XYZ file of C-alpha atoms in Angstrom:
679
model
C -0.161 -0.509 -0.322
C 1.356 3.650 -0.819
C 0.547 7.059 -0.388
C 0.735 9.869 -3.337
C 1.529 13.491 -3.539
C -1.605 14.101 -2.643
C -2.031 12.474 0.741
C -4.958 10.140 -0.895
C -4.535 6.428 -1.055
C -2.977 4.860 -3.941
C -1.758 0.703 -5.216
C 1.349 -0.810 -5.155
C 3.859 -3.562 -3.579
C 5.746 -1.124 -1.884
C 4.901 2.010 0.304
C 6.304 5.258 -0.223
C 7.051 7.482 2.188
C 8.271 11.130 3.149
C 11.212 12.626 4.993
C 9.027 15.844 5.263
C 5.580 17.527 4.629
C 6.286 18.856 1.040
C 5.961 17.117 -2.126
C 8.133 15.802 -4.495
C 6.289 15.320 -8.294
C 9.096 15.070 -10.043
C 10.418 11.496 -8.080
C 6.857 9.683 -8.517
C 6.884 10.436 -12.265
C 10.592 8.696 -12.463
C 8.818 6.030 -10.110
C 5.953 5.773 -12.349
C 7.668 5.529 -15.479
C 9.243 2.068 -14.304
C 5.469 0.379 -13.551
C 4.270 -2.263 -16.207
C 1.066 -1.431 -17.646
C -1.158 -3.857 -15.655
C -0.111 -3.218 -12.263
C -0.045 1.141 -13.301
C -4.101 0.426 -14.374
C -4.390 -1.076 -10.752
C -2.785 1.252 -8.607
C -5.431 3.935 -11.012
C -8.193 1.166 -9.380
C -6.630 2.195 -5.529
C -6.074 5.500 -6.614
C -9.855 6.122 -7.541
C -10.669 3.987 -3.836
C -8.823 5.840 -2.569
C -9.598 9.238 -2.964
C -13.311 7.888 -3.013
C -12.603 7.060 0.579
C -10.820 9.955 1.885
C -13.815 11.699 0.373
C -15.644 10.603 3.578
C -12.462 10.209 6.158
C -10.134 12.646 5.305
C -8.628 13.199 8.909
C -8.657 9.837 9.360
C -6.169 9.121 6.168
C -4.217 12.229 7.324
C -3.508 11.151 10.598
C -2.451 6.834 8.997
C -0.255 9.484 6.756
C 1.852 11.069 8.979
C 1.743 8.236 11.595
C 3.722 6.370 9.096
C 5.961 9.041 7.830
C 7.232 10.502 11.673
C 8.460 6.928 13.430
C 10.362 5.969 9.685
C 13.145 8.400 9.997
C 15.068 7.363 12.864
C 13.912 3.303 13.315
C 15.439 0.751 11.430
C 12.368 -1.542 12.425
C 10.149 0.685 10.804
C 11.568 -0.199 7.509
C 11.197 -3.904 8.273
C 7.563 -3.212 9.416
C 6.402 -1.319 6.281
C 7.910 -4.383 3.805
C 6.535 -6.661 5.971
C 3.696 -4.950 5.493
C 3.846 -4.649 1.455
C 4.786 -8.464 1.510
C 0.950 -8.804 3.176
C -0.455 -7.225 0.694
C 1.187 -8.764 -2.563
C -1.405 -11.686 -0.583
C -4.345 -9.917 -0.506
C -7.103 -7.904 -2.250
C -6.907 -4.019 -2.198
C -9.086 -2.908 1.228
C -9.203 0.057 2.133
C -11.554 -0.882 5.027
C -11.634 0.437 9.053
C -9.462 -2.315 10.158
C -6.237 -1.897 7.097
C -6.510 1.953 8.102
C -5.485 0.768 12.026
C -2.868 -1.735 10.596
C -1.193 0.860 9.265
C -1.791 3.348 12.442
C -0.020 0.294 14.218
C 2.850 0.188 11.841
C 3.313 3.447 12.718
C 3.192 3.072 15.967
C 5.850 0.250 16.514
C 7.733 2.091 15.006
C 8.153 4.726 17.375
C 8.077 3.063 20.029
C 11.098 1.185 18.800
C 12.533 5.019 18.758
C 12.302 5.776 21.696
C 12.495 2.123 23.498
C 14.286 -0.084 21.829
C 17.630 1.876 20.934
C 18.033 0.967 17.911
C 19.187 3.412 15.693
C 18.217 3.507 11.616
C 21.417 3.479 10.301
C 20.015 4.209 6.362
C 17.031 7.031 7.137
C 14.168 8.260 5.715
C 15.664 7.392 1.815
C 15.239 4.254 2.847
C 11.125 4.808 1.994
C 11.282 7.015 -1.276
C 14.276 4.108 -2.839
C 12.559 1.130 -2.808
C 11.830 -0.365 -5.703
C 8.835 -1.935 -7.171
C 9.556 -5.097 -7.554
C 7.744 -8.658 -6.632
C 7.636 -9.810 -3.115
C 10.560 -12.136 -2.990
C 12.984 -9.315 -3.907
C 11.003 -7.598 -1.328
C 11.965 -10.083 0.999
C 15.134 -10.442 0.538
C 16.115 -6.447 0.740
C 14.470 -6.516 3.802
C 15.813 -9.945 5.765
C 19.579 -9.282 4.336
C 20.615 -7.766 7.693
C 23.914 -6.787 6.602
C 22.938 -3.796 4.429
C 23.085 -0.574 6.243
C 19.812 -0.154 5.610
C 18.909 -2.872 8.162
C 19.388 -2.311 11.205
C 16.848 -5.341 12.808
C 15.500 -7.947 11.388
C 11.579 -6.763 11.118
C 10.167 -9.707 9.456
C 10.207 -11.723 12.863
C 9.548 -8.725 14.464
C 6.067 -8.440 12.641
C 5.754 -12.477 12.997
C 5.932 -12.271 16.583
C 3.328 -9.498 16.981
C 1.891 -8.716 13.220
C -0.951 -6.521 15.580
C 1.221 -4.624 17.542
C 0.217 -5.990 20.981
C 1.699 -3.761 23.379
C 2.532 -0.994 22.264
C 0.717 2.820 22.201
C -0.744 3.140 19.433
C -0.548 6.931 17.528
C -3.677 9.223 18.588
C -5.503 9.939 15.460
C -6.709 13.196 17.246
C -3.584 14.717 18.224
C -3.441 17.491 15.268
C -0.153 18.520 16.805
C 1.793 15.728 16.938
C 0.509 15.082 13.097
C 1.089 18.328 11.590
C 4.487 19.308 13.317
C 6.471 15.960 13.481
C 9.986 16.381 15.118
C 12.629 16.382 12.777
C 15.263 14.735 13.533
C 19.225 15.056 13.103
C 19.033 12.243 10.640
C 16.609 13.439 9.029
C 18.223 16.627 8.064
C 20.995 15.225 6.982
C 19.897 12.792 4.430
C 17.773 15.465 2.996
C 20.581 17.169 2.002
C 22.687 14.787 0.916
C 19.344 14.249 -1.849
C 18.853 17.991 -1.915
C 22.303 19.309 -1.676
C 21.394 22.349 0.519
C 19.645 22.938 4.196
C 15.718 22.767 3.198
C 15.378 25.854 6.276
C 19.140 26.272 8.406
C 17.550 28.938 11.004
C 14.840 25.199 11.789
C 18.139 22.648 11.146
C 20.896 24.226 13.010
C 18.037 24.481 16.293
C 17.216 21.315 16.029
C 21.002 20.482 15.456
C 22.095 21.589 19.158
C 18.614 20.068 19.999
C 19.022 16.765 19.062
C 22.764 16.337 19.986
C 21.986 14.071 22.990
C 19.659 11.518 21.631
C 22.218 11.944 18.120
C 25.468 10.052 19.977
C 22.510 7.499 21.937
C 21.750 7.136 18.749
C 24.622 6.667 16.792
C 26.535 4.321 18.920
C 22.824 2.024 19.312
C 23.266 1.842 15.636
C 26.953 0.976 15.558
C 26.468 -1.886 17.705
C 23.643 -3.160 16.012
C 25.506 -3.236 12.719
C 28.538 -4.920 14.540
C 26.522 -7.374 15.895
C 24.255 -7.749 13.024
C 27.361 -7.567 10.249
C 28.652 -10.830 11.245
C 26.281 -13.102 10.254
C 24.466 -12.492 7.117
C 26.145 -11.442 3.943
C 25.360 -8.575 2.728
C 22.726 -8.208 -0.838
C 24.083 -6.881 -3.686
C 21.250 -5.314 -6.236
C 22.583 -5.860 -9.983
C 18.783 -3.354 -11.019
C 19.657 -0.421 -11.213
C 16.284 0.580 -10.092
C 17.220 -1.226 -5.818
C 19.250 1.366 -4.255
C 20.940 -0.127 -1.466
C 20.030 1.669 2.163
C 22.430 5.017 2.198
C 25.548 4.832 4.678
C 24.169 7.835 6.901
C 27.356 10.620 6.623
C 27.092 14.064 8.089
C 27.441 16.494 5.010
C 30.029 18.953 5.666
C 26.459 21.245 5.955
C 25.583 20.293 8.742
C 28.742 19.460 10.307
C 29.037 22.873 10.011
C 25.708 23.302 12.386
C 27.094 21.295 14.824
C 30.190 23.450 15.242
C 28.196 26.838 14.720
C 26.659 25.027 18.010
C 29.087 23.820 20.446
C 31.035 27.137 19.805
C 27.486 28.970 20.770
C 26.111 27.341 23.686
C 29.036 25.886 26.030
C 27.814 22.672 27.852
C 28.042 24.188 31.279
C 28.735 27.529 31.456
C 30.800 28.233 34.876
C 29.812 31.093 37.135
C 32.396 32.834 39.036
C 30.628 34.299 41.528
C 31.268 37.962 42.664
C 33.493 37.574 46.091
C 35.794 34.551 44.932
C 37.525 37.189 43.473
C 41.286 37.525 45.859
C 40.036 40.449 48.507
C 42.645 42.422 49.713
C 45.548 41.848 51.563
C 44.620 42.893 55.430
C 46.434 44.957 56.832
C 49.893 43.459 58.978
C 51.882 45.523 60.756
C 55.548 46.881 59.143
C 57.776 46.215 61.447
C 58.528 43.668 63.169
C 60.165 43.890 66.242
C 59.824 40.087 68.805
C 59.990 36.953 66.829
C 63.560 37.771 65.647
C 66.631 38.260 69.196
C 68.982 39.849 66.378
C 67.587 42.245 64.184
C 64.178 44.388 63.813
C 62.856 44.925 60.318
C 60.038 45.781 58.250
C 58.818 44.424 55.052
C 56.806 47.093 52.986
C 55.093 46.483 49.343
C 53.463 48.491 47.235
C 54.435 51.813 46.493
C 57.426 52.975 48.904
C 59.288 55.765 49.097
C 62.667 55.763 50.630
C 64.479 58.773 51.141
C 67.795 59.012 52.319
C 68.633 62.643 53.247
C 66.462 62.338 56.565
C 66.185 57.409 56.884
C 63.158 57.395 56.262
C 61.014 54.706 54.491
C 57.772 55.321 53.337
C 54.562 53.519 52.394
C 51.831 56.024 50.223
C 47.627 53.902 51.125
C 46.525 52.857 47.704
C 42.892 54.930 46.227
C 40.721 52.333 47.872
C 42.390 51.854 50.935
C 40.173 51.341 53.989
C 40.696 50.730 57.812
C 40.472 46.587 57.110
C 43.602 47.208 54.773
C 45.741 49.685 56.024
C 46.709 52.019 58.746
C 49.000 54.167 59.429
C 52.066 53.112 61.603
C 55.274 54.480 62.894
C 58.829 52.379 63.479
C 62.271 53.498 63.937
C 64.784 50.768 63.142
C 68.183 49.905 63.264
C 68.815 47.309 60.190
C 72.052 45.722 61.951
C 71.696 42.327 63.656
C 73.029 42.745 67.256
C 70.143 44.899 68.678
C 70.771 43.403 72.437
C 74.430 44.867 72.619
C 74.520 48.339 73.228
C 77.668 49.376 72.119
C 77.382 47.210 68.936
C 74.055 49.230 67.919
C 75.845 52.830 69.528
C 76.798 53.916 65.568
C 74.121 52.671 63.643
C 71.776 54.751 61.961
C 67.345 55.228 62.737
C 65.312 54.858 59.841
C 62.144 56.225 60.012
C 59.839 53.130 58.603
C 55.681 54.406 58.394
C 52.803 54.388 56.127
C 51.070 57.218 55.422
C 47.647 57.995 53.620
C 49.108 62.035 52.656
C 51.952 63.820 52.307
C 54.540 61.276 51.110
C 57.786 62.949 49.115
C 57.451 62.783 45.378
C 59.319 60.050 43.353
C 62.467 61.149 41.611
C 63.995 57.534 40.856
C 61.792 54.986 39.958
C 62.576 51.175 40.801
C 59.058 49.088 39.703
C 60.818 45.838 38.583
C 64.200 46.264 41.654
C 63.427 45.801 45.348
C 65.411 47.599 47.455
C 67.444 46.167 51.014
C 67.955 48.418 53.753
C 70.689 47.905 56.056
C 73.973 48.958 58.073
C 77.514 48.056 57.756
C 78.959 49.668 60.444
C 78.558 48.183 64.246
C 81.519 45.591 64.659
C 82.225 44.816 60.724
C 85.692 46.046 61.730
C 85.997 42.680 62.730
C 86.894 39.834 60.215
C 84.445 37.528 61.944
C 81.733 39.566 62.815
C 81.822 41.575 58.846
C 80.773 37.885 57.524
C 77.848 37.359 60.673
C 76.426 40.486 60.891
C 76.163 41.834 57.160
C 77.747 39.373 54.667
C 76.655 35.986 55.707
C 72.834 37.816 55.910
C 73.261 39.631 52.380
C 73.578 36.589 50.657
C 70.478 35.264 52.952
C 68.079 38.342 51.892
C 69.113 38.861 48.820
C 71.017 36.103 46.493
C 67.185 34.545 45.865
C 67.302 37.841 43.475
C 70.078 36.798 40.629
C 71.251 40.162 41.202
C 68.395 42.347 40.304
C 68.037 43.922 43.909
C 69.179 47.268 44.709
C 71.170 47.452 48.043
C 70.970 51.049 50.504
C 73.943 51.378 52.763
C 73.292 53.526 55.805
C 76.645 54.315 57.829
C 78.582 53.151 54.481
C 82.433 52.778 54.874
C 83.789 52.725 51.233
C 87.086 50.790 52.556
C 85.003 48.139 54.112
C 82.922 47.925 50.561
C 86.124 47.709 48.367
C 87.545 45.310 51.001
C 84.283 42.479 50.128
C 83.203 43.957 46.708
C 83.567 41.297 44.961
C 80.488 39.823 47.025
C 78.616 43.121 46.502
C 78.837 42.418 42.823
C 78.252 39.221 42.870
C 74.585 40.081 44.865
C 74.057 42.785 43.344
C 74.240 44.163 39.447
C 74.024 47.833 41.383
C 76.221 50.150 42.593
C 75.435 50.211 46.769
C 73.885 53.763 47.003
C 75.074 55.863 50.146
C 71.566 56.798 51.080
C 73.252 59.035 54.000
C 74.143 61.151 51.736
C 72.125 60.041 48.659
C 69.009 63.257 48.520
C 66.415 61.922 45.802
C 63.704 59.853 46.473
C 63.450 56.036 45.464
C 60.735 54.227 44.481
C 59.733 50.447 44.989
C 57.178 48.413 44.693
C 59.217 45.704 47.231
C 61.323 47.395 50.477
C 62.763 45.649 53.603
C 64.327 47.125 56.374
C 67.224 44.782 57.852
C 68.794 41.777 56.303
C 66.874 38.146 57.403
C 69.567 36.924 59.750
C 69.228 33.316 62.002
C 72.169 33.657 64.523
C 75.835 33.788 64.383
C 77.986 32.137 61.296
C 75.022 30.197 60.685
C 71.991 29.479 57.984
C 68.948 27.723 58.976
C 67.730 25.809 55.999
C 63.876 25.685 57.122
C 63.760 28.987 57.098
C 65.067 30.171 54.585
C 64.548 31.262 51.199
C 64.836 28.547 48.640
C 66.193 25.941 51.638
C 70.204 27.964 51.259
C 72.537 26.254 53.704
C 76.074 26.878 54.928
C 76.725 25.511 52.195
C 75.378 27.015 49.690
C 77.065 29.537 51.193
C 80.574 28.336 51.088
C 79.932 27.917 47.325
C 78.888 31.465 46.500
C 81.627 32.540 48.100
C 84.521 29.975 45.909
C 82.612 31.526 43.110
C 82.439 34.557 43.543
C 86.723 34.687 44.704
C 87.085 32.389 41.739
C 88.945 29.795 43.880
C 88.937 26.277 41.827
C 88.839 23.840 44.801
C 85.891 21.958 45.939
C 86.653 18.964 47.205
C 89.638 18.363 49.948
C 92.288 16.509 48.494
C 91.422 14.772 45.841
C 92.903 11.988 44.660
C 92.889 12.575 40.555
C 94.206 17.056 41.202
C 96.172 15.782 43.962
C 97.781 13.182 41.147
C 97.674 16.925 38.908
C 99.446 18.463 40.598
C 102.218 16.734 41.592
C 101.328 16.356 45.501
C 101.212 13.617 47.839
C 100.985 15.099 50.892
C 97.461 16.702 52.056
C 98.327 19.951 53.182
C 98.008 22.427 56.403
C 96.990 25.924 57.030
C 98.909 27.354 60.205
C 96.877 30.668 60.803
C 99.459 32.362 62.648
C 97.902 35.772 64.701
C 100.317 38.964 65.351
C 99.282 40.129 68.311
C 97.418 38.538 70.513
C 96.619 34.574 71.450
C 99.587 33.925 69.090
C 101.156 30.647 68.970
C 104.413 31.331 70.575
C 105.969 27.565 69.305
C 105.230 27.842 65.602
C 107.703 26.048 64.341
C 108.226 23.026 66.905
C 104.047 22.889 65.608
C 104.841 22.803 62.019
C 107.218 20.203 62.374
C 105.383 17.967 64.800
C 102.051 18.580 61.748
C 105.021 17.393 59.043
C 105.938 14.303 61.387
C 102.146 13.309 60.726
C 102.540 13.385 57.413
C 101.280 17.492 56.607
C 102.285 20.092 53.949
C 102.097 22.913 56.210
C 102.220 26.833 55.529
C 101.749 29.047 57.814
C 100.130 32.598 57.451
C 98.934 35.240 59.496
C 96.370 36.825 56.428
C 96.293 40.332 55.291
C 94.090 43.344 54.322
C 93.271 42.054 51.023
C 90.760 39.198 52.140
C 91.312 37.783 48.035
C 94.809 36.302 48.716
C 94.090 34.675 51.950
C 91.198 33.126 49.806
C 93.254 31.698 47.899
C 95.867 30.370 50.532
C 92.901 28.631 52.563
C 91.572 26.492 49.384
C 94.527 25.507 48.490
C 94.164 23.970 51.776
C 92.950 20.679 53.270
C 92.964 22.048 56.556
C 93.057 25.321 59.126
C 94.127 25.155 62.389
C 94.261 28.281 64.970
C 93.356 29.515 68.537
C 89.709 31.251 68.558
C 89.458 34.362 66.783
C 88.637 35.645 63.492
C 91.110 33.837 61.583
C 89.733 30.640 61.622
C 86.568 33.067 59.306
C 88.027 31.754 56.147
C 86.941 28.031 56.945
C 84.390 29.691 54.470
C 86.874 28.971 50.965
C 88.776 25.799 52.617
C 87.177 22.683 50.368
C 84.194 20.413 51.642
C 85.614 17.449 53.193
C 88.275 19.484 54.848
C 89.304 19.806 58.602
C 89.070 22.880 61.099
C 91.279 22.608 64.199
C 90.136 24.735 67.102
C 92.481 25.742 69.483
C 90.568 26.945 73.041
C 92.714 28.846 75.739
C 91.825 28.760 79.177
C 89.403 30.907 80.567
C 85.866 28.593 79.863
C 85.897 29.926 76.912
C 83.969 26.588 74.731
C 80.494 28.750 74.551
C 82.441 31.376 72.539
C 84.175 28.075 70.439
C 80.732 27.659 69.378
C 80.834 30.249 66.857
C 82.650 27.685 64.946
C 82.156 24.678 65.891
C 78.368 24.290 64.354
C 79.339 26.367 61.386
C 82.153 24.635 60.696
C 80.070 20.801 60.353
C 78.099 22.893 58.587
C 79.598 23.557 56.179
C 80.800 20.368 54.996
C 83.866 19.663 57.390
C 85.293 18.155 59.825
C 85.448 20.087 62.926
C 88.272 19.181 66.164
C 88.550 20.859 69.658
C 91.625 21.655 71.272
C 91.394 23.266 74.922
C 94.982 23.964 76.388
C 95.578 23.343 79.845
C 96.809 26.303 82.121
C 100.582 24.580 80.941
C 100.110 25.537 78.010
C 99.229 29.376 78.654
C 101.287 31.987 78.972
C 99.090 33.291 81.879
C 100.825 31.121 83.674
C 103.846 33.331 83.205
C 102.127 36.299 84.252
C 99.773 35.100 87.418
C 100.561 32.662 90.134
C 99.245 28.589 89.626
C 96.437 29.913 92.407
C 95.389 32.886 91.327
C 91.452 33.289 90.334
C 92.317 33.327 86.867
C 93.302 29.330 86.584
C 90.943 28.877 89.370
C 87.822 30.450 89.249
C 87.473 31.580 85.352
C 83.518 31.567 85.968
C 84.166 34.479 88.715
C 86.321 36.591 86.157
C 83.551 35.688 83.144
C 80.716 37.231 85.580
C 82.043 40.355 85.814
C 81.201 41.385 82.384
C 82.523 40.920 78.579
C 85.499 43.781 79.678
C 86.627 41.758 81.977
C 86.452 37.923 80.230
C 88.242 39.350 77.179
C 90.958 41.441 78.451
C 92.005 38.463 80.976
C 91.724 35.507 78.461
C 91.233 37.306 74.971
C 94.154 40.436 74.879
C 96.388 38.920 77.106
C 97.081 35.175 76.437
C 99.196 33.588 74.200
C 99.708 29.883 73.827
C 102.517 27.162 73.641
C 100.710 23.711 72.474
C 102.455 20.369 74.142
C 103.404 18.728 70.765
C 103.169 15.127 72.647
C 99.526 16.265 73.694
C 98.759 17.463 70.684
C 99.850 15.021 68.449
C 96.228 12.920 68.323
C 94.769 15.973 67.599
C 96.852 16.081 64.171
C 96.392 11.877 63.660
C 92.825 12.507 63.662
C 92.575 15.309 60.682
C 95.095 13.064 58.979
C 93.092 9.762 59.612
C 89.921 12.201 58.607
C 91.473 12.823 55.175
C 92.767 9.871 54.156
C 89.382 8.061 55.024
C 88.411 10.759 52.017
C 90.854 10.758 49.709
C 90.237 6.452 49.654
C 86.682 7.505 49.031
C 87.209 9.648 46.256
C 89.078 7.296 44.533
C 87.078 4.908 44.505
């Protein structure tokens, strides 16, 4: 049974179906041109009867027409149902009664239910009905039964035999005018319609339907792929020789539809991200500019924002931003001495006070801007004339604070001593790419985005890696110092280097002090060290750092009485030895200035404490004097008393028989290190 272009009934073995509401008369004429005269006459009679019936029940036929056309579009089972109905009709006389119309309605409803519930999507689309041939029943049954064909998603013949009347499924309602007049246009229908016509019938409608059908399209495609893979392995593909019999086209989305899908994906995001208004990073809550309590050695301040430094009046000013409120900004004022000996009035006496403040207005205007370079404000006065204090109070804290900036930091120095900066000029050049600024004599207003007043400081001649930026340690500091002065040796007494230099013995540097705490038997000490196996170098040191640094780096061990000269251990290669001779007077506590740091530098530390007989104090005081009997009492009188009695008036005469085991320990350590290096 079929349908003509006017919506009436007609004769034939296979039905004609339509993808849309419009008519395609040209195709019908072409199809009828192939029909034999006998069949054409039968079709003409059937058409006459159909028109007659349509006159009395036009609404019913319209409903039947829509019910047949609508479900076929996306369900392969619909094709099989129509083909089976056509085969059954060829065995019966044409009868357009109510019973046949209900059967057609049920066939259309079956296709709808399969589309919605069965999940089997057609890979052929609505063109399968239009391309159905006008041949005999045998060929029709063969075409429908060929499940391996692209157009056969389900074996509809067996489905119709199981449930010929469509029982258990919901029939289409004839009075549902909305469903009849506006059948849904699926993405497959649009695709196959485009394959025939070459253009979209209605671009706007296709765009909207493409967006609406994307989820169902994906599920239908998955079901079709599963059905095709399952059926194709069981049934051979039917190849038709008659050009009038066209296999169902393989479903492909034409470029026009692909563009529609791409446009839909671009314009309609899946889940747009909603950003809450309060999720933006809030302005940082105000915290005090300066910290006067957490560090026992130094007060320090940190300022971020519009920071202006005026050296003429030693002021560092933070200017309030335009939108500042009581929560994010406060006006404060602090007085800081940027030197790490705040508990020592004698050290802080000559350190200039720097005023640190935050203001809303009244700040000096900028003359020099440094938006991309932070600044460090510190003093080089205090005890920096002492070699040990130069390192522990300025050089090491400067490394700890500024090294992370890789040279892009400006050093603003109060109480600047040019001779001192000149002495350590290689260090300043390694820390900063810019000349240090003599802040006390600079009339300019330097403006920065970040300023720190006071250098980071952990302890005397020490770094705590847990608190240091980038996890810096004393090993990193010694590497930095060796690099700064261009020193070649990183490891003590390596086997390969010794062979190249022609050296067979490790080298010991004996620091001979010029005034106090001197070795009075230096020659005897040198002979004793050579007997143990050392090559010995003796030096007092000098004002220039570089020459003594080179000497220290050429040695594998360094030895001296407690004093600033031992600070040169920073140049001794890693794995070397430090021997500290502790004078008389309960000075073990000051010996700690080198005990811990040497170990942190990767050096073996050995400590030798002299007896009263090894001190020149025995030549000045009787053996029962308080200097020998009560060193704690002398120390309790204050630092000056301790310094005068034990540091300024005491020299050392080593007992070599007593001292020799210490030298042997140093030699054993170096030999072991050499053996480990060789292996």
